[in-house]
PDB file of C-alpha atoms in Angstrom:
ATOM      1  CA  ALA A   8      -8.596  30.724  24.581  1.00 84.00           C
ATOM      2  CA  ILE A   9      -8.987  33.982  26.490  1.00 87.00           C
ATOM      3  CA  THR A  10      -5.556  33.936  28.114  1.00 85.00           C
ATOM      4  CA  GLY A  11      -4.066  32.972  24.755  1.00 85.00           C
ATOM      5  CA  LEU A  12      -5.215  36.378  23.560  1.00 87.00           C
ATOM      6  CA  LEU A  13      -4.853  38.569  26.646  1.00 88.00           C
ATOM      7  CA  CYS A  14      -1.942  37.158  28.663  1.00 87.00           C
ATOM      8  CA  HIS A  15       1.313  39.105  28.373  1.00 84.00           C
ATOM      9  CA  HIS A  16       3.173  35.764  28.479  1.00 87.00           C
ATOM     10  CA  PRO A  17       6.348  36.424  30.459  1.00 88.00           C
ATOM     11  CA  CYS A  18       7.078  32.723  29.954  1.00 89.00           C
ATOM     12  CA  GLU A  19       7.983  33.383  26.309  1.00 90.00           C
ATOM     13  CA  ALA A  20      10.389  36.162  27.268  1.00 89.00           C
ATOM     14  CA  ALA A  21      12.158  33.716  29.599  1.00 87.00           C
ATOM     15  CA  CYS A  22      12.137  30.764  27.171  1.00 87.00           C
ATOM     16  CA  ALA A  23      15.652  29.288  26.929  1.00 80.00           C
ATOM     17  CA  ARG A  24      14.918  28.185  23.383  1.00 81.00           C
ATOM     18  CA  LYS A  25      15.695  31.755  22.278  1.00 83.00           C
ATOM     19  CA  ARG A  26      19.384  30.938  22.726  1.00 77.00           C
ATOM     20  CA  VAL A  27      19.044  28.301  20.011  1.00 75.00           C
ATOM     21  CA  ASP A  28      16.532  29.864  17.585  1.00 80.00           C
ATOM     22  CA  GLN A  29      13.373  31.514  18.985  1.00 86.00           C
ATOM     23  CA  ALA A  30      11.017  31.173  21.923  1.00 88.00           C
ATOM     24  CA  VAL A  31       8.339  28.501  21.864  1.00 89.00           C
ATOM     25  CA  ASN A  32       5.069  30.164  20.880  1.00 90.00           C
ATOM     26  CA  ILE A  33       3.265  29.301  24.114  1.00 89.00           C
ATOM     27  CA  ARG A  34       0.683  31.982  23.402  1.00 87.00           C
ATOM     28  CA  GLY A  35      -0.294  30.394  20.097  1.00 88.00           C
ATOM     29  CA  ILE A  36      -0.376  26.888  21.582  1.00 87.00           C
ATOM     30  CA  GLU A  37      -2.562  28.056  24.455  1.00 86.00           C
ATOM     31  CA  TYR A  38      -5.009  29.736  22.102  1.00 87.00           C
ATOM     32  CA  HIS A  39      -5.161  26.619  19.904  1.00 87.00           C
ATOM     33  CA  ILE A  40      -5.850  24.325  22.858  1.00 84.00           C
ATOM     34  CA  GLY A  41      -8.509  26.653  24.203  1.00 83.00           C
ATOM     35  CA  THR A  42     -10.399  26.916  20.944  1.00 82.00           C
ATOM     36  CA  SER A  43     -10.129  23.472  19.416  1.00 80.00           C
ATOM     37  CA  SER A  44      -8.362  20.760  21.336  1.00 64.00           C
ATOM     38  CA  LEU A  45     -10.091  20.381  24.685  1.00 64.00           C
ATOM     39  CA  PRO A  46     -13.863  20.151  24.166  1.00 65.00           C
ATOM     40  CA  GLU A  47     -13.974  17.209  26.577  1.00 67.00           C
ATOM     41  CA  ALA A  48     -12.850  19.491  29.409  1.00 67.00           C
ATOM     42  CA  PHE A  49     -16.179  21.299  29.222  1.00 77.00           C
ATOM     43  CA  ARG A  50     -18.524  18.334  29.150  1.00 81.00           C
ATOM     44  CA  HIS A  51     -21.157  18.080  31.853  1.00 85.00           C
ATOM     45  CA  GLN A  52     -19.357  17.335  35.100  1.00 84.00           C
ATOM     46  CA  PRO A  53     -20.720  14.741  37.552  1.00 88.00           C
ATOM     47  CA  LEU A  54     -21.786  15.851  41.012  1.00 90.00           C
ATOM     48  CA  VAL A  55     -19.357  14.568  43.609  1.00 90.00           C
ATOM     49  CA  HIS A  56     -20.334  16.750  46.576  1.00 91.00           C
ATOM     50  CA  ALA A  57     -23.702  17.769  47.968  1.00 89.00           C
ATOM     51  CA  GLY A  58     -22.387  21.255  48.740  1.00 92.00           C
ATOM     52  CA  LYS A  59     -23.413  24.338  46.787  1.00 95.00           C
ATOM     53  CA  ALA A  60     -21.188  27.306  45.955  1.00 97.00           C
ATOM     54  CA  ALA A  61     -22.347  30.814  45.046  1.00 97.00           C
ATOM     55  CA  ILE A  62     -20.156  33.004  42.822  1.00 97.00           C
ATOM     56  CA  ILE A  63     -21.007  36.702  42.871  1.00 96.00           C
ATOM     57  CA  GLY A  64     -19.585  38.359  39.771  1.00 94.00           C
ATOM     58  CA  SER A  65     -18.854  36.931  36.322  1.00 94.00           C
ATOM     59  CA  GLY A  66     -15.551  38.529  35.390  1.00 93.00           C
ATOM     60  CA  PRO A  67     -12.347  36.486  35.024  1.00 93.00           C
ATOM     61  CA  ALA A  68     -12.193  35.787  38.784  1.00 95.00           C
ATOM     62  CA  GLY A  69     -15.833  34.714  39.037  1.00 96.00           C
ATOM     63  CA  LEU A  70     -15.809  32.578  35.893  1.00 96.00           C
ATOM     64  CA  SER A  71     -12.551  30.922  36.901  1.00 95.00           C
ATOM     65  CA  ALA A  72     -13.723  30.091  40.428  1.00 96.00           C
ATOM     66  CA  ALA A  73     -16.968  28.698  39.023  1.00 97.00           C
ATOM     67  CA  TYR A  74     -15.008  26.530  36.594  1.00 94.00           C
ATOM     68  CA  PHE A  75     -12.645  25.138  39.246  1.00 95.00           C
ATOM     69  CA  LEU A  76     -15.443  24.373  41.711  1.00 96.00           C
ATOM     70  CA  ARG A  77     -17.577  22.690  39.051  1.00 95.00           C
ATOM     71  CA  ARG A  78     -14.616  20.516  38.062  1.00 92.00           C
ATOM     72  CA  MET A  79     -14.383  19.529  41.731  1.00 94.00           C
ATOM     73  CA  GLY A  80     -17.973  18.280  41.552  1.00 94.00           C
ATOM     74  CA  TYR A  81     -19.890  21.037  43.346  1.00 96.00           C
ATOM     75  CA  ILE A  82     -23.237  22.606  42.435  1.00 96.00           C
ATOM     76  CA  VAL A  83     -22.223  26.086  41.277  1.00 97.00           C
ATOM     77  CA  THR A  84     -24.384  29.152  40.623  1.00 97.00           C
ATOM     78  CA  GLY A  85     -22.980  32.409  39.301  1.00 97.00           C
ATOM     79  CA  PHE A  86     -24.735  35.711  40.048  1.00 96.00           C
ATOM     80  CA  GLU A  87     -24.187  38.735  37.792  1.00 95.00           C
ATOM     81  CA  SER A  88     -25.557  42.227  38.409  1.00 92.00           C
ATOM     82  CA  GLY A  89     -25.588  43.146  34.714  1.00 91.00           C
ATOM     83  CA  SER A  90     -27.451  41.732  31.753  1.00 93.00           C
ATOM     84  CA  LYS A  91     -24.420  40.010  30.186  1.00 93.00           C
ATOM     85  CA  LEU A  92     -21.766  37.717  31.608  1.00 94.00           C
ATOM     86  CA  GLY A  93     -18.089  38.610  31.372  1.00 93.00           C
ATOM     87  CA  GLY A  94     -17.442  41.433  33.840  1.00 91.00           C
ATOM     88  CA  SER A  95     -14.205  43.259  33.048  1.00 90.00           C
ATOM     89  CA  LEU A  96     -13.633  40.986  30.046  1.00 92.00           C
ATOM     90  CA  LEU A  97     -16.400  42.878  28.252  1.00 91.00           C
ATOM     91  CA  LYS A  98     -14.105  45.921  28.181  1.00 86.00           C
ATOM     92  CA  GLU A  99     -11.571  43.846  26.249  1.00 83.00           C
ATOM     93  CA  VAL A 100     -14.314  42.887  23.784  1.00 80.00           C
ATOM     94  CA  ASN A 101     -15.076  46.568  23.239  1.00 75.00           C
ATOM     95  CA  GLU A 102     -11.391  47.180  22.566  1.00 74.00           C
ATOM     96  CA  LYS A 103     -11.446  44.350  19.993  1.00 75.00           C
ATOM     97  CA  ARG A 104      -8.668  42.514  21.806  1.00 85.00           C
ATOM     98  CA  LEU A 105     -11.053  39.684  22.645  1.00 88.00           C
ATOM     99  CA  PRO A 106     -13.560  38.634  19.951  1.00 88.00           C
ATOM    100  CA  ALA A 107     -17.087  38.436  21.347  1.00 89.00           C
ATOM    101  CA  ASP A 108     -17.586  34.944  19.952  1.00 88.00           C
ATOM    102  CA  ILE A 109     -14.610  33.647  21.977  1.00 87.00           C
ATOM    103  CA  LEU A 110     -16.071  34.980  25.238  1.00 90.00           C
ATOM    104  CA  ASP A 111     -19.569  33.759  24.340  1.00 90.00           C
ATOM    105  CA  SER A 112     -18.298  30.295  23.479  1.00 88.00           C
ATOM    106  CA  GLN A 113     -16.407  30.124  26.788  1.00 89.00           C
ATOM    107  CA  VAL A 114     -19.551  31.041  28.735  1.00 92.00           C
ATOM    108  CA  ALA A 115     -21.524  28.486  26.728  1.00 91.00           C
ATOM    109  CA  ALA A 116     -18.923  25.857  27.611  1.00 90.00           C
ATOM    110  CA  PHE A 117     -19.311  26.680  31.303  1.00 93.00           C
ATOM    111  CA  ARG A 118     -23.062  26.189  30.972  1.00 93.00           C
ATOM    112  CA  GLU A 119     -22.377  22.820  29.317  1.00 91.00           C
ATOM    113  CA  MET A 120     -20.391  21.850  32.403  1.00 92.00           C
ATOM    114  CA  GLY A 121     -23.503  22.418  34.516  1.00 94.00           C
ATOM    115  CA  ILE A 122     -22.791  25.883  35.921  1.00 96.00           C
ATOM    116  CA  THR A 123     -25.974  27.932  36.381  1.00 96.00           C
ATOM    117  CA  PHE A 124     -25.922  31.701  35.902  1.00 97.00           C
ATOM    118  CA  VAL A 125     -28.398  34.259  37.219  1.00 96.00           C
ATOM    119  CA  ILE A 126     -28.238  37.720  35.627  1.00 95.00           C
ATOM    120  CA  ARG A 127     -29.468  41.031  37.028  1.00 94.00           C
ATOM    121  CA  TRP A 128     -28.756  39.840  40.572  1.00 93.00           C
ATOM    122  CA  LYS A 129     -26.984  42.439  42.704  1.00 89.00           C
ATOM    123  CA  LEU A 130     -26.012  42.469  46.363  1.00 86.00           C
ATOM    124  CA  SER A 131     -28.515  44.571  48.302  1.00 84.00           C
ATOM    125  CA  GLU A 132     -30.503  44.584  51.530  1.00 78.00           C
ATOM    126  CA  ASP A 133     -32.844  41.967  50.103  1.00 79.00           C
ATOM    127  CA  ARG A 134     -30.263  40.012  48.154  1.00 85.00           C
ATOM    128  CA  ASN A 135     -27.418  39.330  50.525  1.00 88.00           C
ATOM    129  CA  ILE A 136     -25.120  36.714  52.026  1.00 90.00           C
ATOM    130  CA  ASP A 137     -27.728  35.598  54.559  1.00 91.00           C
ATOM    131  CA  GLU A 138     -30.237  34.936  51.780  1.00 92.00           C
ATOM    132  CA  LEU A 139     -27.709  32.804  49.945  1.00 93.00           C
ATOM    133  CA  ARG A 140     -27.002  30.863  53.111  1.00 92.00           C
ATOM    134  CA  ASP A 141     -30.728  30.334  53.591  1.00 93.00           C
ATOM    135  CA  GLN A 142     -30.654  28.769  50.123  1.00 94.00           C
ATOM    136  CA  ARG A 143     -28.026  26.358  51.500  1.00 94.00           C
ATOM    137  CA  TYR A 144     -24.969  27.718  49.693  1.00 96.00           C
ATOM    138  CA  GLY A 145     -22.099  26.321  51.735  1.00 95.00           C
ATOM    139  CA  ALA A 146     -19.480  28.799  50.498  1.00 96.00           C
ATOM    140  CA  ILE A 147     -19.695  32.192  48.792  1.00 96.00           C
ATOM    141  CA  PHE A 148     -17.155  33.857  46.514  1.00 97.00           C
ATOM    142  CA  LEU A 149     -16.998  37.624  45.960  1.00 95.00           C
ATOM    143  CA  ALA A 150     -15.665  38.747  42.580  1.00 92.00           C
ATOM    144  CA  THR A 151     -17.646  41.922  42.119  1.00 89.00           C
ATOM    145  CA  GLY A 152     -14.893  44.259  40.939  1.00 82.00           C
ATOM    146  CA  SER A 153     -13.364  47.399  42.392  1.00 73.00           C
ATOM    147  CA  ASP A 154     -16.417  49.675  42.203  1.00 69.00           C
ATOM    148  CA  SER A 155     -18.995  47.419  43.825  1.00 70.00           C
ATOM    149  CA  ASP A 156     -21.147  47.954  46.912  1.00 74.00           C
ATOM    150  CA  LEU A 157     -20.266  45.426  49.598  1.00 79.00           C
ATOM    151  CA  PRO A 158     -22.177  44.285  52.682  1.00 75.00           C
ATOM    152  CA  ASP A 159     -21.266  46.300  55.788  1.00 75.00           C
ATOM    153  CA  ARG A 160     -20.178  43.154  57.617  1.00 84.00           C
ATOM    154  CA  ILE A 161     -17.379  42.515  55.089  1.00 88.00           C
ATOM    155  CA  ALA A 162     -14.218  44.155  56.454  1.00 87.00           C
ATOM    156  CA  THR A 163     -12.487  46.586  54.092  1.00 84.00           C
ATOM    157  CA  ASP A 164      -9.443  48.816  54.337  1.00 83.00           C
ATOM    158  CA  GLU A 165      -9.181  52.570  53.853  1.00 79.00           C
ATOM    159  CA  LYS A 166      -9.315  52.080  50.075  1.00 80.00           C
ATOM    160  CA  LYS A 167     -12.618  50.182  50.369  1.00 81.00           C
ATOM    161  CA  THR A 168     -11.019  46.943  49.221  1.00 87.00           C
ATOM    162  CA  VAL A 169     -11.848  43.662  50.920  1.00 90.00           C
ATOM    163  CA  ARG A 170      -9.453  42.244  53.478  1.00 92.00           C
ATOM    164  CA  VAL A 171      -8.737  38.534  53.041  1.00 94.00           C
ATOM    165  CA  ASP A 172      -6.596  35.914  54.686  1.00 94.00           C
ATOM    166  CA  PRO A 173      -3.383  35.817  52.589  1.00 92.00           C
ATOM    167  CA  VAL A 174      -3.392  32.009  52.574  1.00 91.00           C
ATOM    168  CA  THR A 175      -7.052  31.012  52.247  1.00 94.00           C
ATOM    169  CA  LEU A 176      -8.439  34.229  50.682  1.00 95.00           C
ATOM    170  CA  GLU A 177     -11.297  34.051  53.195  1.00 95.00           C
ATOM    171  CA  THR A 178     -12.828  37.329  54.375  1.00 94.00           C
ATOM    172  CA  ASN A 179     -13.671  38.160  57.975  1.00 93.00           C
ATOM    173  CA  VAL A 180     -17.063  36.507  57.400  1.00 93.00           C
ATOM    174  CA  LYS A 181     -16.702  32.756  57.731  1.00 94.00           C
ATOM    175  CA  GLY A 182     -17.339  30.911  54.485  1.00 94.00           C
ATOM    176  CA  VAL A 183     -17.076  34.038  52.308  1.00 95.00           C
ATOM    177  CA  PHE A 184     -14.010  34.267  50.052  1.00 96.00           C
ATOM    178  CA  ALA A 185     -12.798  36.923  47.607  1.00 95.00           C
ATOM    179  CA  CYS A 186     -10.131  37.739  45.043  1.00 93.00           C
ATOM    180  CA  GLY A 187      -9.534  39.915  42.007  1.00 90.00           C
ATOM    181  CA  ALA A 188     -10.111  43.657  41.844  1.00 88.00           C
ATOM    182  CA  VAL A 189     -12.411  43.584  44.867  1.00 90.00           C
ATOM    183  CA  VAL A 190      -9.369  42.910  47.091  1.00 91.00           C
ATOM    184  CA  GLY A 191      -7.327  45.687  45.466  1.00 85.00           C
ATOM    185  CA  GLY A 192      -4.134  45.953  43.488  1.00 78.00           C
ATOM    186  CA  HIS A 193      -3.724  45.595  39.751  1.00 81.00           C
ATOM    187  CA  PRO A 194      -3.225  41.872  39.153  1.00 84.00           C
ATOM    188  CA  SER A 195      -2.792  40.565  35.629  1.00 86.00           C
ATOM    189  CA  LEU A 196      -5.392  38.282  34.081  1.00 88.00           C
ATOM    190  CA  VAL A 197      -3.416  35.117  34.807  1.00 87.00           C
ATOM    191  CA  GLU A 198      -2.760  36.247  38.393  1.00 89.00           C
ATOM    192  CA  VAL A 199      -6.515  36.703  38.860  1.00 92.00           C
ATOM    193  CA  ILE A 200      -7.175  33.228  37.457  1.00 91.00           C
ATOM    194  CA  ALA A 201      -4.509  31.758  39.744  1.00 90.00           C
ATOM    195  CA  SER A 202      -6.039  33.483  42.778  1.00 93.00           C
ATOM    196  CA  ALA A 203      -9.477  32.172  41.819  1.00 95.00           C
ATOM    197  CA  GLY A 204      -8.009  28.680  41.741  1.00 93.00           C
ATOM    198  CA  ARG A 205      -6.587  29.170  45.240  1.00 93.00           C
ATOM    199  CA  ALA A 206      -9.925  30.495  46.480  1.00 96.00           C
ATOM    200  CA  ALA A 207     -11.783  27.539  44.951  1.00 96.00           C
ATOM    201  CA  ALA A 208      -9.412  25.142  46.720  1.00 94.00           C
ATOM    202  CA  SER A 209     -10.049  26.978  50.004  1.00 95.00           C
ATOM    203  CA  MET A 210     -13.809  26.826  49.462  1.00 96.00           C
ATOM    204  CA  ASP A 211     -13.516  23.115  48.787  1.00 95.00           C
ATOM    205  CA  ARG A 212     -11.613  22.607  52.044  1.00 94.00           C
ATOM    206  CA  PHE A 213     -14.088  24.799  53.920  1.00 95.00           C
ATOM    207  CA  MET A 214     -17.076  22.814  52.673  1.00 94.00           C
ATOM    208  CA  ARG A 215     -15.263  19.594  53.529  1.00 90.00           C
ATOM    209  CA  ARG A 216     -14.206  21.095  56.863  1.00 84.00           C
ATOM    210  CA  LYS A 217     -10.468  21.048  56.228  1.00 64.00           C
ATOM    211  CA  ASP A 218      -8.030  23.765  57.264  1.00 53.00           C
ATOM    212  CA  LEU A 219      -5.685  24.972  54.527  1.00 49.00           C
ATOM    213  CA  HIS A 220      -3.191  26.174  57.118  1.00 50.00           C
ATOM    214  CA  THR A 221      -2.650  22.594  58.320  1.00 50.00           C
ATOM    215  CA  ASP A 222      -3.803  20.486  55.365  1.00 47.00           C
ATOM    216  CA  ARG A 223      -0.836  20.045  53.021  1.00 44.00           C
ATOM    217  CA  GLU A 224      -2.055  17.125  50.934  1.00 44.00           C
ATOM    218  CA  SER A 225      -0.874  17.129  47.338  1.00 43.00           C
ATOM    219  CA  LYS A 226      -1.464  14.839  44.405  1.00 41.00           C
ATOM    220  CA  ALA A 227       1.410  14.124  42.039  1.00 38.00           C
ATOM    221  CA  LYS A 228       0.495  14.299  38.370  1.00 41.00           C
ATOM    222  CA  LYS A 229       1.739  11.484  36.189  1.00 41.00           C
ATOM    223  CA  VAL A 230       3.371  12.820  33.052  1.00 36.00           C
ATOM    224  CA  LYS A 231       4.459  10.498  30.276  1.00 40.00           C
ATOM    225  CA  ASN A 232       7.900  10.968  28.806  1.00 39.00           C
ATOM    226  CA  LEU A 233       7.656  12.385  25.316  1.00 37.00           C
ATOM    227  CA  PRO A 234       9.992  11.246  22.541  1.00 40.00           C
ATOM    228  CA  ARG A 235      12.806  13.618  21.761  1.00 38.00           C
ATOM    229  CA  GLY A 236      13.338  14.736  18.236  1.00 39.00           C
ATOM    230  CA  GLY A 237      15.084  17.299  16.151  1.00 40.00           C
ATOM    231  CA  ILE A 238      11.937  19.308  15.473  1.00 41.00           C
ATOM    232  CA  ARG A 239      12.763  22.491  13.656  1.00 45.00           C
ATOM    233  CA  PRO A 240      10.994  25.701  14.661  1.00 45.00           C
ATOM    234  CA  LYS A 241       7.916  26.602  12.670  1.00 49.00           C
ATOM    235  CA  GLN A 242       7.198  30.101  11.539  1.00 52.00           C
ATOM    236  CA  ARG A 243       5.558  31.878  14.449  1.00 51.00           C
ATOM    237  CA  VAL A 244       1.788  32.177  14.149  1.00 49.00           C
ATOM    238  CA  ASP A 245       0.268  34.586  16.623  1.00 54.00           C
ATOM    239  CA  PRO A 246      -3.374  34.028  17.561  1.00 57.00           C
ATOM    240  CA  PRO A 247      -5.937  34.319  16.190  1.00 54.00           C
ATOM    241  CA  GLY A 248      -4.019  33.208  13.073  1.00 56.00           C
ATOM    242  CA  GLY A 249      -4.347  29.688  14.375  1.00 69.00           C
ATOM    243  CA  PHE A 250      -2.312  26.484  14.544  1.00 79.00           C
ATOM    244  CA  SER A 251      -3.320  23.178  13.055  1.00 81.00           C
ATOM    245  CA  ASP A 252      -3.197  20.200  15.441  1.00 82.00           C
ATOM    246  CA  GLU A 253       0.014  19.025  13.810  1.00 83.00           C
ATOM    247  CA  THR A 254       1.718  22.421  13.964  1.00 84.00           C
ATOM    248  CA  ALA A 255       0.685  22.955  17.587  1.00 83.00           C
ATOM    249  CA  ALA A 256       2.081  19.547  18.565  1.00 80.00           C
ATOM    250  CA  GLU A 257       5.371  20.243  16.796  1.00 81.00           C
ATOM    251  CA  GLU A 258       5.673  23.695  18.352  1.00 81.00           C
ATOM    252  CA  ALA A 259       5.059  22.218  21.818  1.00 78.00           C
ATOM    253  CA  GLY A 260       7.627  19.543  21.008  1.00 74.00           C
ATOM    254  CA  ARG A 261      10.284  22.224  20.645  1.00 75.00           C
ATOM    255  CA  CYS A 262       9.955  22.773  24.382  1.00 73.00           C
ATOM    256  CA  MET A 263       9.723  19.118  25.312  1.00 61.00           C
ATOM    257  CA  SER A 264      12.927  18.337  23.414  1.00 58.00           C
ATOM    258  CA  CYS A 265      14.829  21.453  24.413  1.00 62.00           C
ATOM    259  CA  GLY A 266      17.038  21.631  27.517  1.00 57.00           C
ATOM    260  CA  SER A 267      19.004  24.368  25.753  1.00 55.00           C
ATOM    261  CA  LEU A 268      19.623  26.536  28.805  1.00 50.00           C
ATOM    262  CA  ALA A 269      20.847  23.524  30.772  1.00 53.00           C
ATOM    263  CA  TYR A 270      23.171  22.515  27.952  1.00 53.00           C
ATOM    264  CA  ILE A 271      24.596  26.006  27.603  1.00 53.00           C
ATOM    265  CA  ALA A 272      25.276  26.293  31.342  1.00 55.00           C
ATOM    266  CA  TYR A 273      26.196  22.661  32.041  1.00 54.00           C
ATOM    267  CA  PRO A 274      27.258  20.999  28.753  1.00 53.00           C
ATOM    268  CA  GLU A 275      28.242  17.742  30.420  1.00 52.00           C
ATOM    269  CA  ASP A 276      25.047  17.246  32.420  1.00 50.00           C
ATOM    270  CA  CYS A 277      21.440  16.369  31.637  1.00 48.00           C
ATOM    271  CA  MET A 278      19.087  19.000  33.027  1.00 53.00           C
ATOM    272  CA  THR A 279      15.643  20.379  32.294  1.00 62.00           C
ATOM    273  CA  CYS A 280      14.816  24.045  31.730  1.00 71.00           C
ATOM    274  CA  PHE A 281      12.028  25.339  34.005  1.00 75.00           C
ATOM    275  CA  GLU A 282      12.164  29.004  32.967  1.00 79.00           C
ATOM    276  CA  CYS A 283       8.613  29.154  31.577  1.00 83.00           C
ATOM    277  CA  GLU A 284       7.231  27.480  34.707  1.00 82.00           C
ATOM    278  CA  VAL A 285       9.092  29.892  36.995  1.00 82.00           C
ATOM    279  CA  LYS A 286       7.906  32.989  35.108  1.00 84.00           C
ATOM    280  CA  CYS A 287       4.226  32.031  34.667  1.00 85.00           C
ATOM    281  CA  PRO A 288       2.237  34.233  37.125  1.00 79.00           C
ATOM    282  CA  SER A 289      -0.684  31.778  37.278  1.00 75.00           C
ATOM    283  CA  LYS A 290       1.546  28.731  37.849  1.00 75.00           C
ATOM    284  CA  ALA A 291      -0.419  27.090  35.041  1.00 75.00           C
ATOM    285  CA  ILE A 292       2.703  25.743  33.329  1.00 79.00           C
ATOM    286  CA  ARG A 293       4.035  22.471  34.706  1.00 74.00           C
ATOM    287  CA  VAL A 294       7.311  21.093  33.368  1.00 71.00           C
ATOM    288  CA  HIS A 295       7.855  17.474  34.348  1.00 63.00           C
ATOM    289  CA  PRO A 296      11.292  17.159  35.977  1.00 58.00           C
ATOM    290  CA  PHE A 297      12.068  13.924  34.157  1.00 53.00           C
ATOM    291  CA  LYS A 298      10.793  14.824  30.713  1.00 49.00           C
ATOM    292  CA  GLU A 299      14.260  14.348  29.192  1.00 48.00           C
ATOM    293  CA  VAL A 300      14.385  10.877  27.663  1.00 46.00           C
ATOM    294  CA  LEU A 301      17.994  11.236  26.548  1.00 44.00           C
ATOM    295  CA  PRO A 302      20.753  13.434  27.967  1.00 42.00           C
ATOM    296  CA  MET A 303      21.022  16.599  25.912  1.00 43.00           C
ATOM    297  CA  THR A 304      24.632  15.789  24.988  1.00 42.00           C
ATOM    298  CA  LEU A 305      23.645  12.388  23.551  1.00 39.00           C
ATOM    299  CA  ALA A 306      20.782  13.927  21.582  1.00 43.00           C
ATOM    300  CA  ILE A 307      23.177  16.429  20.020  1.00 44.00           C
ATOM    301  CA  GLU A 308      25.691  13.710  19.142  1.00 45.00           C
ATOM    302  CA  GLU A 309      22.976  11.652  17.433  1.00 44.00           C
ATOM    303  CA  ARG A 310      22.106  14.581  15.205  1.00 44.00           C
TER     304      ARG A 310
END
């Protein structure tokens, strides 16, 4: 729901469907899914691991890492120095780009999953990494923003940003990971979310004593072939205007039955367009390589 409002969506600019009519409204579909179609994703998650993870900061990086780790089955506690959760997202609320009820409902959904949040908790001499370790937190994630005070033992560069391993996102302190503004740069929202996902995966491997540099296990996702059809483009509806379930499914179907770029470039072959997947900074879009049920040329002849 949040990225459906705030993401700049380079995937739509690259959508090959524009050569036929107009880009698939991925932004609208994403917003619809986030607000109405996936309540089951935020149900209370079972505990799979005995390990505990501490998330310091509740901006997009902190909330995302907490979400990914809770989905993995860890006990997750988020610590926020302020009186309200949201971090840098609260600035978007003030600018009226992100309605407060959307952010509040997202936080409420995280609580439903079993994530615990502690407010008015700030890193200090008394509240520090060692204290969290004494409380048996197996891995710690720093997402405190660019203007935060960091423990002296955390290595920083001349700009006072945290140095991390480029692969694992682990700091110089073993078991402490970081991403987002605290490590510098000006990443987009979806890039921050993607980095938080990488950090969560590294924390998972750390708590299970696996090395990301050598562990290359991957799980293939099974994707069902979707029926092709001559679905005509709907009038674009930008969020928060809202899609109905039927309209959202039909709009998504315009992508699943497309292949337009492949047909334009290779009219005699059956290929799948991956432009949205290539352009998505967070790598959240996954296009199944065998989604095409019929060769594009046959589909056109049938019409």
